[in-house]
């Protein structure tokens, strides 16, 4: 019971940190501000995180594991890779539509690679993993002649940029299904489907 309570408190601090860092950036975020947002004492934050730098790293890297679990789970190609690609896009967009705050965190790090070099490398590794996850479906579609011959890495990179950009620029509710359906259709076009 005490361990469960402790884990919940840590998670509350982490969520408060993600919200605070995403709005204020690294320099303008204070441990005091995070503690107040989390509803804990200043000293309690240090029970779970050694310092502000470690709290920031956890705020970027821990949610990234959930992002990877969704974004990198791509099925083995079947006889209908274009249908599979559309299903993957739908799953990933529905997930990313919920990630408004965390998407700002990612953009903050990506926009300052020299400042957050270690974290930037982690995010860059994720983009490489996404390339590898999507490649078999893209290649299968190209082999079947239903997708245009476009470099698979270019497709994956464009897709990741698009999904991230859509989340950052489209600030309406994640529940606006009509708008997100439109983005999903546009994302599919990045894969180069041939109009038959």
Short mmCIF file of N, CA and C in Angstrom, two decimals:
data_model
loop_
_atom_site.label_atom_id
_atom_site.label_comp_id
_atom_site.label_asym_id
_atom_site.label_seq_id
_atom_site.Cartn_x
_atom_site.Cartn_y
_atom_site.Cartn_z
N UNK A 1 0.82 -1.20 0.00
CA UNK A 1 0.00 0.00 0.00
C UNK A 1 0.87 1.26 0.00
N UNK A 2 1.90 1.27 0.84
CA UNK A 2 2.79 2.43 0.91
C UNK A 2 3.56 2.62 -0.39
N UNK A 3 3.94 1.49 -1.02
CA UNK A 3 4.66 1.56 -2.30
C UNK A 3 3.76 2.12 -3.38
N UNK A 4 2.50 1.70 -3.37
CA UNK A 4 1.53 2.18 -4.35
C UNK A 4 1.29 3.68 -4.18
N UNK A 5 1.18 4.12 -2.92
CA UNK A 5 1.00 5.54 -2.63
C UNK A 5 2.20 6.35 -3.11
N UNK A 6 3.38 5.80 -2.87
CA UNK A 6 4.61 6.45 -3.27
C UNK A 6 4.69 6.57 -4.79
N UNK A 7 4.29 5.52 -5.51
CA UNK A 7 4.32 5.53 -6.97
C UNK A 7 3.33 6.56 -7.51
N UNK A 8 2.17 6.67 -6.87
CA UNK A 8 1.18 7.66 -7.30
C UNK A 8 1.68 9.09 -7.09
N UNK A 9 2.36 9.30 -5.97
CA UNK A 9 2.90 10.63 -5.68
C UNK A 9 3.97 11.00 -6.70
N UNK A 10 4.84 10.03 -7.01
CA UNK A 10 5.89 10.27 -8.00
C UNK A 10 5.26 10.61 -9.35
N UNK A 11 4.23 9.87 -9.73
CA UNK A 11 3.56 10.12 -11.01
C UNK A 11 2.91 11.50 -11.02
N UNK A 12 2.33 11.91 -9.90
CA UNK A 12 1.72 13.24 -9.80
C UNK A 12 2.77 14.32 -10.00
N UNK A 13 3.94 14.13 -9.40
CA UNK A 13 5.04 15.09 -9.55
C UNK A 13 5.50 15.11 -11.01
N UNK A 14 5.63 13.94 -11.61
CA UNK A 14 6.08 13.86 -13.00
C UNK A 14 5.10 14.56 -13.93
N UNK A 15 3.81 14.32 -13.75
CA UNK A 15 2.80 14.97 -14.60
C UNK A 15 2.80 16.48 -14.41
N UNK A 16 2.98 16.92 -13.18
CA UNK A 16 3.07 18.37 -12.92
C UNK A 16 4.30 18.95 -13.60
N UNK A 17 5.39 18.22 -13.57
CA UNK A 17 6.63 18.68 -14.21
C UNK A 17 6.45 18.77 -15.72
N UNK A 18 5.83 17.76 -16.33
CA UNK A 18 5.61 17.78 -17.78
C UNK A 18 4.78 19.00 -18.16
N UNK A 19 3.72 19.26 -17.41
CA UNK A 19 2.87 20.42 -17.70
C UNK A 19 3.65 21.73 -17.53
N UNK A 20 4.42 21.81 -16.46
CA UNK A 20 5.15 23.05 -16.17
C UNK A 20 6.28 23.28 -17.16
N UNK A 21 7.07 22.25 -17.45
CA UNK A 21 8.15 22.39 -18.43
C UNK A 21 7.61 22.73 -19.81
N UNK A 22 6.49 22.13 -20.19
CA UNK A 22 5.95 22.35 -21.53
C UNK A 22 5.46 23.78 -21.71
N UNK A 23 5.05 24.42 -20.63
CA UNK A 23 4.57 25.80 -20.70
C UNK A 23 5.72 26.79 -20.49
N UNK A 24 6.54 26.54 -19.48
CA UNK A 24 7.56 27.52 -19.08
C UNK A 24 8.94 27.26 -19.66
N UNK A 25 9.17 26.08 -20.21
CA UNK A 25 10.51 25.73 -20.65
C UNK A 25 11.36 25.32 -19.45
N UNK A 26 12.58 24.93 -19.74
CA UNK A 26 13.47 24.44 -18.68
C UNK A 26 13.90 25.56 -17.74
N UNK A 27 14.37 26.66 -18.30
CA UNK A 27 14.95 27.73 -17.49
C UNK A 27 13.94 28.37 -16.55
N UNK A 28 12.70 28.52 -17.00
CA UNK A 28 11.69 29.21 -16.20
C UNK A 28 10.85 28.30 -15.31
N UNK A 29 11.21 27.03 -15.28
CA UNK A 29 10.52 26.09 -14.40
C UNK A 29 11.32 25.94 -13.12
N UNK A 30 10.62 25.98 -12.00
CA UNK A 30 11.28 25.79 -10.70
C UNK A 30 10.73 24.55 -10.02
N UNK A 31 11.54 23.97 -9.18
CA UNK A 31 11.08 22.82 -8.38
C UNK A 31 9.91 23.26 -7.50
N UNK A 32 10.00 24.46 -6.99
CA UNK A 32 8.91 24.99 -6.15
C UNK A 32 7.60 25.02 -6.92
N UNK A 33 7.66 25.49 -8.17
CA UNK A 33 6.46 25.55 -9.01
C UNK A 33 5.90 24.17 -9.31
N UNK A 34 6.77 23.21 -9.57
CA UNK A 34 6.33 21.84 -9.83
C UNK A 34 5.69 21.26 -8.58
N UNK A 35 6.33 21.50 -7.42
CA UNK A 35 5.79 20.99 -6.15
C UNK A 35 4.40 21.55 -5.88
N UNK A 36 4.23 22.85 -6.10
CA UNK A 36 2.92 23.46 -5.88
C UNK A 36 1.87 22.86 -6.80
N UNK A 37 2.22 22.69 -8.08
CA UNK A 37 1.27 22.12 -9.05
C UNK A 37 0.92 20.69 -8.68
N UNK A 38 1.89 19.94 -8.16
CA UNK A 38 1.66 18.54 -7.78
C UNK A 38 0.98 18.41 -6.42
N UNK A 39 0.94 19.51 -5.66
CA UNK A 39 0.33 19.46 -4.33
C UNK A 39 1.19 18.75 -3.31
N UNK A 40 2.52 18.88 -3.46
CA UNK A 40 3.45 18.26 -2.51
C UNK A 40 4.41 19.33 -2.00
N UNK A 41 5.16 18.98 -0.99
CA UNK A 41 6.14 19.92 -0.46
C UNK A 41 7.36 19.98 -1.38
N UNK A 42 8.09 21.06 -1.30
CA UNK A 42 9.31 21.27 -2.07
C UNK A 42 10.27 20.09 -1.89
N UNK A 43 10.48 19.66 -0.66
CA UNK A 43 11.40 18.57 -0.35
C UNK A 43 10.95 17.23 -0.88
N UNK A 44 9.63 17.04 -1.01
CA UNK A 44 9.12 15.76 -1.50
C UNK A 44 9.58 15.49 -2.93
N UNK A 45 9.69 16.53 -3.74
CA UNK A 45 10.14 16.35 -5.12
C UNK A 45 11.50 15.67 -5.14
N UNK A 46 12.38 16.07 -4.20
CA UNK A 46 13.74 15.52 -4.16
C UNK A 46 13.78 14.08 -3.63
N UNK A 47 12.68 13.64 -3.05
CA UNK A 47 12.59 12.23 -2.64
C UNK A 47 12.58 11.33 -3.87
N UNK A 48 12.04 11.86 -4.96
CA UNK A 48 11.86 11.07 -6.18
C UNK A 48 12.81 11.46 -7.32
N UNK A 49 13.25 12.70 -7.31
CA UNK A 49 14.11 13.20 -8.38
C UNK A 49 15.26 13.99 -7.77
N UNK A 50 16.47 13.62 -8.14
CA UNK A 50 17.67 14.18 -7.51
C UNK A 50 17.78 15.70 -7.67
N UNK A 51 17.42 16.18 -8.88
CA UNK A 51 17.52 17.62 -9.15
C UNK A 51 16.62 17.96 -10.34
N UNK A 52 16.62 19.23 -10.71
CA UNK A 52 15.76 19.68 -11.81
C UNK A 52 16.14 19.00 -13.12
N UNK A 53 17.40 18.82 -13.36
CA UNK A 53 17.86 18.17 -14.60
C UNK A 53 17.30 16.75 -14.71
N UNK A 54 17.38 16.00 -13.62
CA UNK A 54 16.84 14.63 -13.63
C UNK A 54 15.33 14.61 -13.79
N UNK A 55 14.67 15.59 -13.19
CA UNK A 55 13.21 15.70 -13.34
C UNK A 55 12.85 16.00 -14.80
N UNK A 56 13.62 16.87 -15.43
CA UNK A 56 13.37 17.19 -16.83
C UNK A 56 13.60 15.97 -17.72
N UNK A 57 14.69 15.26 -17.47
CA UNK A 57 14.98 14.05 -18.26
C UNK A 57 13.85 13.04 -18.11
N UNK A 58 13.39 12.83 -16.89
CA UNK A 58 12.28 11.90 -16.65
C UNK A 58 11.02 12.38 -17.36
N UNK A 59 10.81 13.68 -17.40
CA UNK A 59 9.62 14.25 -18.04
C UNK A 59 9.62 14.02 -19.55
N UNK A 60 10.80 13.92 -20.14
CA UNK A 60 10.91 13.65 -21.57
C UNK A 60 10.94 12.15 -21.86
N UNK A 61 11.76 11.41 -21.10
CA UNK A 61 12.02 10.02 -21.45
C UNK A 61 10.96 9.02 -20.97
N UNK A 62 10.37 9.25 -19.82
CA UNK A 62 9.39 8.27 -19.33
C UNK A 62 8.14 8.22 -20.20
N UNK A 63 7.54 9.35 -20.58
CA UNK A 63 6.40 9.28 -21.49
C UNK A 63 6.79 8.75 -22.88
N UNK A 64 8.05 8.93 -23.25
CA UNK A 64 8.51 8.43 -24.54
C UNK A 64 8.35 6.92 -24.64
N UNK A 65 8.46 6.23 -23.52
CA UNK A 65 8.27 4.77 -23.54
C UNK A 65 6.85 4.41 -23.96
N UNK A 66 5.87 5.18 -23.50
CA UNK A 66 4.48 4.93 -23.91
C UNK A 66 4.30 5.27 -25.40
N UNK A 67 4.93 6.36 -25.83
CA UNK A 67 4.86 6.74 -27.24
C UNK A 67 5.45 5.62 -28.10
N UNK A 68 6.60 5.09 -27.69
CA UNK A 68 7.23 3.99 -28.43
C UNK A 68 6.32 2.77 -28.48
N UNK A 69 5.69 2.45 -27.36
CA UNK A 69 4.83 1.27 -27.30
C UNK A 69 3.71 1.36 -28.34
N UNK A 70 3.21 2.55 -28.57
CA UNK A 70 2.13 2.74 -29.56
C UNK A 70 2.71 2.87 -30.96
N UNK A 71 3.69 3.75 -31.12
CA UNK A 71 4.18 4.09 -32.45
C UNK A 71 5.01 2.99 -33.10
N UNK A 72 5.66 2.18 -32.31
CA UNK A 72 6.55 1.15 -32.87
C UNK A 72 5.88 -0.21 -32.98
N UNK A 73 4.63 -0.31 -32.54
CA UNK A 73 3.90 -1.57 -32.66
C UNK A 73 3.21 -1.58 -34.02
N UNK A 74 3.89 -2.18 -34.97
CA UNK A 74 3.42 -2.24 -36.36
C UNK A 74 3.35 -3.72 -36.75
N UNK A 75 2.24 -4.16 -37.35
CA UNK A 75 2.12 -5.58 -37.68
C UNK A 75 3.03 -5.99 -38.83
N UNK A 76 3.31 -7.28 -38.88
CA UNK A 76 4.03 -7.84 -40.04
C UNK A 76 3.15 -7.66 -41.27
N UNK A 77 3.75 -7.40 -42.43
CA UNK A 77 2.94 -7.17 -43.64
C UNK A 77 2.07 -8.38 -43.99
N UNK A 78 0.85 -8.07 -44.41
CA UNK A 78 -0.07 -9.10 -44.88
C UNK A 78 -0.24 -8.92 -46.39
N UNK A 79 -1.28 -9.52 -46.94
CA UNK A 79 -1.56 -9.35 -48.37
C UNK A 79 -2.13 -7.98 -48.69
N UNK A 80 -2.52 -7.23 -47.66
CA UNK A 80 -3.11 -5.90 -47.87
C UNK A 80 -2.37 -4.86 -47.01
N UNK A 81 -1.12 -4.55 -47.39
CA UNK A 81 -0.33 -3.61 -46.57
C UNK A 81 -0.93 -2.20 -46.53
N UNK A 82 -1.66 -1.79 -47.56
CA UNK A 82 -2.23 -0.44 -47.53
C UNK A 82 -3.32 -0.34 -46.46
N UNK A 83 -4.10 -1.40 -46.31
CA UNK A 83 -5.11 -1.40 -45.23
C UNK A 83 -4.41 -1.37 -43.87
N UNK A 84 -3.33 -2.14 -43.74
CA UNK A 84 -2.57 -2.15 -42.49
C UNK A 84 -1.99 -0.77 -42.19
N UNK A 85 -1.46 -0.11 -43.21
CA UNK A 85 -0.90 1.24 -43.03
C UNK A 85 -1.99 2.18 -42.53
N UNK A 86 -3.18 2.11 -43.13
CA UNK A 86 -4.28 2.97 -42.69
C UNK A 86 -4.67 2.69 -41.25
N UNK A 87 -4.64 1.42 -40.85
CA UNK A 87 -4.97 1.06 -39.46
C UNK A 87 -3.90 1.58 -38.50
N UNK A 88 -2.64 1.48 -38.90
CA UNK A 88 -1.54 1.99 -38.07
C UNK A 88 -1.67 3.50 -37.91
N UNK A 89 -1.94 4.19 -39.01
CA UNK A 89 -2.10 5.64 -38.97
C UNK A 89 -3.25 6.00 -38.01
N UNK A 90 -4.37 5.32 -38.12
CA UNK A 90 -5.53 5.62 -37.26
C UNK A 90 -5.17 5.43 -35.79
N UNK A 91 -4.50 4.33 -35.47
CA UNK A 91 -4.12 4.06 -34.08
C UNK A 91 -3.16 5.13 -33.57
N UNK A 92 -2.17 5.47 -34.38
CA UNK A 92 -1.16 6.43 -33.95
C UNK A 92 -1.73 7.84 -33.83
N UNK A 93 -2.58 8.23 -34.75
CA UNK A 93 -3.17 9.57 -34.68
C UNK A 93 -4.11 9.69 -33.49
N UNK A 94 -4.88 8.65 -33.22
CA UNK A 94 -5.78 8.70 -32.06
C UNK A 94 -4.98 8.86 -30.76
N UNK A 95 -3.86 8.17 -30.71
CA UNK A 95 -2.98 8.30 -29.54
C UNK A 95 -2.37 9.70 -29.48
N UNK A 96 -1.80 10.16 -30.58
CA UNK A 96 -1.11 11.44 -30.58
C UNK A 96 -2.07 12.61 -30.36
N UNK A 97 -3.32 12.43 -30.75
CA UNK A 97 -4.32 13.48 -30.53
C UNK A 97 -4.46 13.81 -29.04
N UNK A 98 -4.16 12.84 -28.20
CA UNK A 98 -4.26 13.02 -26.74
C UNK A 98 -2.99 13.61 -26.12
N UNK A 99 -1.95 13.79 -26.92
CA UNK A 99 -0.63 14.13 -26.38
C UNK A 99 -0.26 15.61 -26.52
N UNK A 100 -1.19 16.51 -26.35
CA UNK A 100 -0.93 17.93 -26.54
C UNK A 100 0.26 18.42 -25.72
N UNK A 101 0.24 18.20 -24.44
CA UNK A 101 1.28 18.70 -23.55
C UNK A 101 2.62 18.04 -23.84
N UNK A 102 2.61 16.73 -23.98
CA UNK A 102 3.87 16.03 -24.22
C UNK A 102 4.45 16.38 -25.58
N UNK A 103 3.61 16.62 -26.58
CA UNK A 103 4.10 17.02 -27.90
C UNK A 103 4.88 18.34 -27.81
N UNK A 104 4.41 19.25 -26.94
CA UNK A 104 5.15 20.51 -26.73
C UNK A 104 6.51 20.24 -26.10
N UNK A 105 6.56 19.27 -25.18
CA UNK A 105 7.85 18.90 -24.57
C UNK A 105 8.82 18.38 -25.62
N UNK A 106 8.32 17.50 -26.48
CA UNK A 106 9.17 16.95 -27.54
C UNK A 106 9.70 18.06 -28.44
N UNK A 107 8.81 18.95 -28.83
CA UNK A 107 9.21 20.04 -29.72
C UNK A 107 10.25 20.95 -29.05
N UNK A 108 10.10 21.16 -27.76
CA UNK A 108 11.04 21.99 -27.01
C UNK A 108 12.44 21.40 -27.08
N UNK A 109 12.54 20.09 -26.92
CA UNK A 109 13.84 19.41 -26.98
C UNK A 109 14.37 19.37 -28.41
N UNK A 110 13.52 19.00 -29.35
CA UNK A 110 13.94 18.90 -30.75
C UNK A 110 14.44 20.25 -31.27
N UNK A 111 13.83 21.32 -30.80
CA UNK A 111 14.22 22.66 -31.25
C UNK A 111 15.54 23.16 -30.67
N UNK A 112 16.10 22.43 -29.70
CA UNK A 112 17.36 22.86 -29.08
C UNK A 112 18.32 21.67 -28.93
N UNK A 113 18.73 21.08 -30.05
CA UNK A 113 19.57 19.87 -29.97
C UNK A 113 20.90 20.09 -29.27
N UNK A 114 21.46 21.28 -29.40
CA UNK A 114 22.76 21.54 -28.75
C UNK A 114 22.61 21.68 -27.23
N UNK A 115 21.47 22.14 -26.79
CA UNK A 115 21.24 22.33 -25.36
C UNK A 115 20.87 21.01 -24.67
N UNK A 116 20.08 20.21 -25.36
CA UNK A 116 19.59 18.96 -24.78
C UNK A 116 20.10 17.77 -25.61
N UNK A 117 21.40 17.73 -25.77
CA UNK A 117 22.02 16.77 -26.68
C UNK A 117 21.65 15.32 -26.37
N UNK A 118 21.74 14.94 -25.12
CA UNK A 118 21.45 13.55 -24.72
C UNK A 118 19.99 13.18 -25.02
N UNK A 119 19.09 14.08 -24.70
CA UNK A 119 17.67 13.83 -24.94
C UNK A 119 17.36 13.85 -26.44
N UNK A 120 18.01 14.75 -27.15
CA UNK A 120 17.82 14.83 -28.60
C UNK A 120 18.24 13.52 -29.27
N UNK A 121 19.34 12.95 -28.80
CA UNK A 121 19.81 11.67 -29.35
C UNK A 121 18.78 10.58 -29.12
N UNK A 122 18.17 10.57 -27.94
CA UNK A 122 17.11 9.59 -27.64
C UNK A 122 15.93 9.74 -28.61
N UNK A 123 15.55 10.99 -28.86
CA UNK A 123 14.43 11.24 -29.77
C UNK A 123 14.81 10.88 -31.20
N UNK A 124 16.05 11.14 -31.56
CA UNK A 124 16.53 10.78 -32.90
C UNK A 124 16.53 9.26 -33.07
N UNK A 125 16.91 8.55 -32.01
CA UNK A 125 16.87 7.08 -32.05
C UNK A 125 15.44 6.58 -32.26
N UNK A 126 14.50 7.25 -31.63
CA UNK A 126 13.10 6.89 -31.81
C UNK A 126 12.69 7.03 -33.28
N UNK A 127 13.11 8.11 -33.93
CA UNK A 127 12.74 8.30 -35.34
C UNK A 127 13.35 7.20 -36.20
N UNK A 128 14.55 6.74 -35.86
CA UNK A 128 15.18 5.64 -36.59
C UNK A 128 14.41 4.34 -36.35
N UNK A 129 13.97 4.13 -35.12
CA UNK A 129 13.18 2.93 -34.80
C UNK A 129 11.84 2.94 -35.55
N UNK A 130 11.25 4.13 -35.68
CA UNK A 130 9.99 4.23 -36.42
C UNK A 130 10.21 3.88 -37.89
N UNK A 131 11.32 4.35 -38.45
CA UNK A 131 11.66 3.98 -39.84
C UNK A 131 11.67 2.46 -40.01
N UNK A 132 12.35 1.80 -39.07
CA UNK A 132 12.49 0.34 -39.16
C UNK A 132 11.15 -0.36 -38.96
N UNK A 133 10.31 0.20 -38.11
CA UNK A 133 9.00 -0.41 -37.85
C UNK A 133 8.08 -0.31 -39.07
N UNK A 134 8.11 0.84 -39.76
CA UNK A 134 7.22 1.06 -40.89
C UNK A 134 7.74 0.46 -42.20
N UNK A 135 9.07 0.30 -42.29
CA UNK A 135 9.69 -0.13 -43.55
C UNK A 135 9.05 -1.39 -44.17
N UNK A 136 8.84 -2.47 -43.41
CA UNK A 136 8.30 -3.68 -44.06
C UNK A 136 6.95 -3.45 -44.73
N UNK A 137 6.07 -2.66 -44.11
CA UNK A 137 4.77 -2.39 -44.73
C UNK A 137 4.93 -1.56 -45.99
N UNK A 138 5.81 -0.56 -45.95
CA UNK A 138 6.03 0.29 -47.11
C UNK A 138 6.62 -0.53 -48.26
N UNK A 139 7.64 -1.30 -47.95
CA UNK A 139 8.29 -2.11 -48.98
C UNK A 139 7.31 -3.11 -49.60
N UNK A 140 6.50 -3.75 -48.77
CA UNK A 140 5.51 -4.71 -49.27
C UNK A 140 4.53 -4.02 -50.22
N UNK A 141 4.07 -2.84 -49.84
CA UNK A 141 3.16 -2.09 -50.71
C UNK A 141 3.81 -1.69 -52.02
N UNK A 142 5.08 -1.33 -51.96
CA UNK A 142 5.80 -0.98 -53.18
C UNK A 142 6.01 -2.22 -54.06
N UNK A 143 6.33 -3.34 -53.45
CA UNK A 143 6.51 -4.58 -54.20
C UNK A 143 5.21 -5.01 -54.89
N UNK A 144 4.09 -4.76 -54.24
CA UNK A 144 2.78 -5.10 -54.83
C UNK A 144 2.34 -4.08 -55.88
N UNK A 145 3.05 -2.95 -55.95
CA UNK A 145 2.70 -1.93 -56.93
C UNK A 145 1.56 -1.03 -56.51
N UNK A 146 1.17 -1.09 -55.21
CA UNK A 146 0.07 -0.23 -54.75
C UNK A 146 0.58 1.05 -54.09
N UNK A 147 1.88 1.12 -53.82
CA UNK A 147 2.51 2.33 -53.32
C UNK A 147 3.60 2.77 -54.29
N UNK A 148 3.76 4.07 -54.45
CA UNK A 148 4.80 4.60 -55.32
C UNK A 148 6.18 4.26 -54.76
N UNK A 149 7.16 4.21 -55.65
CA UNK A 149 8.54 3.94 -55.26
C UNK A 149 9.15 5.21 -54.67
N UNK A 150 9.00 5.37 -53.37
CA UNK A 150 9.57 6.50 -52.63
C UNK A 150 10.45 5.89 -51.56
N UNK A 151 11.57 6.52 -51.29
CA UNK A 151 12.48 6.01 -50.26
C UNK A 151 11.71 5.84 -48.95
N UNK A 152 11.65 4.62 -48.39
CA UNK A 152 10.88 4.38 -47.15
C UNK A 152 11.29 5.29 -45.99
N UNK A 153 12.57 5.60 -45.85
CA UNK A 153 12.99 6.49 -44.76
C UNK A 153 12.39 7.88 -44.93
N UNK A 154 12.31 8.35 -46.18
CA UNK A 154 11.71 9.66 -46.43
C UNK A 154 10.24 9.67 -46.05
N UNK A 155 9.56 8.57 -46.36
CA UNK A 155 8.14 8.46 -46.00
C UNK A 155 7.99 8.50 -44.48
N UNK A 156 8.77 7.69 -43.78
CA UNK A 156 8.68 7.64 -42.31
C UNK A 156 8.99 8.98 -41.67
N UNK A 157 10.05 9.64 -42.15
CA UNK A 157 10.43 10.94 -41.58
C UNK A 157 9.34 11.98 -41.83
N UNK A 158 8.79 11.98 -43.05
CA UNK A 158 7.72 12.94 -43.38
C UNK A 158 6.48 12.66 -42.54
N UNK A 159 6.18 11.40 -42.35
CA UNK A 159 5.02 11.01 -41.57
C UNK A 159 5.16 11.45 -40.11
N UNK A 160 6.33 11.20 -39.52
CA UNK A 160 6.56 11.60 -38.13
C UNK A 160 6.46 13.11 -37.98
N UNK A 161 7.05 13.85 -38.93
CA UNK A 161 6.98 15.31 -38.88
C UNK A 161 5.53 15.78 -39.00
N UNK A 162 4.78 15.11 -39.86
CA UNK A 162 3.38 15.49 -40.07
C UNK A 162 2.53 15.24 -38.83
N UNK A 163 2.67 14.06 -38.25
CA UNK A 163 1.84 13.73 -37.08
C UNK A 163 2.18 14.64 -35.89
N UNK A 164 3.47 14.93 -35.73
CA UNK A 164 3.89 15.83 -34.65
C UNK A 164 3.39 17.25 -34.93
N UNK A 165 3.54 17.70 -36.16
CA UNK A 165 3.09 19.04 -36.52
C UNK A 165 1.58 19.20 -36.40
N UNK A 166 0.84 18.16 -36.79
CA UNK A 166 -0.62 18.22 -36.68
C UNK A 166 -1.03 18.41 -35.23
N UNK A 167 -0.37 17.68 -34.33
CA UNK A 167 -0.72 17.79 -32.91
C UNK A 167 -0.38 19.17 -32.37
N UNK A 168 0.72 19.75 -32.84
CA UNK A 168 1.15 21.05 -32.32
C UNK A 168 0.34 22.22 -32.88
N UNK A 169 -0.09 22.11 -34.14
CA UNK A 169 -0.78 23.24 -34.76
C UNK A 169 -2.29 23.16 -34.64
N UNK A 170 -2.81 21.95 -34.49
CA UNK A 170 -4.25 21.78 -34.36
C UNK A 170 -4.58 21.70 -32.89
N UNK A 171 -4.97 22.82 -32.32
CA UNK A 171 -5.12 22.89 -30.86
C UNK A 171 -6.54 22.63 -30.38
N UNK A 172 -7.46 22.35 -31.31
CA UNK A 172 -8.81 22.02 -30.87
C UNK A 172 -8.79 20.70 -30.09
N UNK A 173 -9.92 20.37 -29.58
CA UNK A 173 -10.05 19.15 -28.78
C UNK A 173 -9.63 17.91 -29.56
N UNK A 174 -9.04 17.00 -28.83
CA UNK A 174 -8.67 15.71 -29.42
C UNK A 174 -9.92 14.93 -29.83
N UNK A 175 -11.08 15.35 -29.35
CA UNK A 175 -12.33 14.67 -29.66
C UNK A 175 -12.96 15.13 -30.98
N UNK A 176 -12.32 16.06 -31.66
CA UNK A 176 -12.84 16.56 -32.93
C UNK A 176 -12.51 15.54 -34.02
N UNK A 177 -13.33 14.49 -34.09
CA UNK A 177 -13.04 13.35 -34.97
C UNK A 177 -12.97 13.74 -36.44
N UNK A 178 -13.80 14.66 -36.87
CA UNK A 178 -13.82 15.06 -38.28
C UNK A 178 -12.45 15.61 -38.70
N UNK A 179 -11.90 16.48 -37.87
CA UNK A 179 -10.59 17.07 -38.19
C UNK A 179 -9.50 16.02 -38.17
N UNK A 180 -9.50 15.15 -37.15
CA UNK A 180 -8.45 14.14 -37.07
C UNK A 180 -8.57 13.11 -38.18
N UNK A 181 -9.79 12.82 -38.63
CA UNK A 181 -9.98 11.94 -39.79
C UNK A 181 -9.35 12.56 -41.03
N UNK A 182 -9.51 13.87 -41.19
CA UNK A 182 -8.91 14.56 -42.33
C UNK A 182 -7.39 14.44 -42.27
N UNK A 183 -6.80 14.64 -41.07
CA UNK A 183 -5.36 14.51 -40.94
C UNK A 183 -4.89 13.09 -41.26
N UNK A 184 -5.68 12.10 -40.85
CA UNK A 184 -5.32 10.71 -41.13
C UNK A 184 -5.32 10.43 -42.63
N UNK A 185 -6.30 10.99 -43.33
CA UNK A 185 -6.33 10.80 -44.79
C UNK A 185 -5.11 11.45 -45.44
N UNK A 186 -4.76 12.63 -44.98
CA UNK A 186 -3.58 13.32 -45.53
C UNK A 186 -2.30 12.55 -45.20
N UNK A 187 -2.24 11.99 -44.00
CA UNK A 187 -1.05 11.23 -43.60
C UNK A 187 -0.88 10.02 -44.52
N UNK A 188 -1.98 9.37 -44.87
CA UNK A 188 -1.90 8.21 -45.74
C UNK A 188 -1.30 8.58 -47.10
N UNK A 189 -1.59 9.77 -47.59
CA UNK A 189 -1.06 10.20 -48.89
C UNK A 189 0.47 10.30 -48.87
N UNK A 190 1.06 10.52 -47.69
CA UNK A 190 2.51 10.58 -47.58
C UNK A 190 3.16 9.25 -47.94
N UNK A 191 2.41 8.15 -47.83
CA UNK A 191 2.93 6.83 -48.14
C UNK A 191 2.93 6.54 -49.64
N UNK A 192 2.35 7.45 -50.43
CA UNK A 192 2.39 7.33 -51.88
C UNK A 192 1.47 6.30 -52.46
N UNK A 193 0.19 6.23 -52.01
CA UNK A 193 -0.71 5.25 -52.62
C UNK A 193 -0.97 5.58 -54.09
N UNK A 194 -0.97 4.55 -54.92
CA UNK A 194 -1.28 4.75 -56.34
C UNK A 194 -2.78 4.75 -56.51
N UNK A 195 -3.27 5.73 -57.25
CA UNK A 195 -4.71 5.82 -57.51
C UNK A 195 -5.02 4.87 -58.66
N UNK A 196 -5.82 3.88 -58.35
CA UNK A 196 -6.12 2.84 -59.37
C UNK A 196 -7.48 3.12 -59.99
#
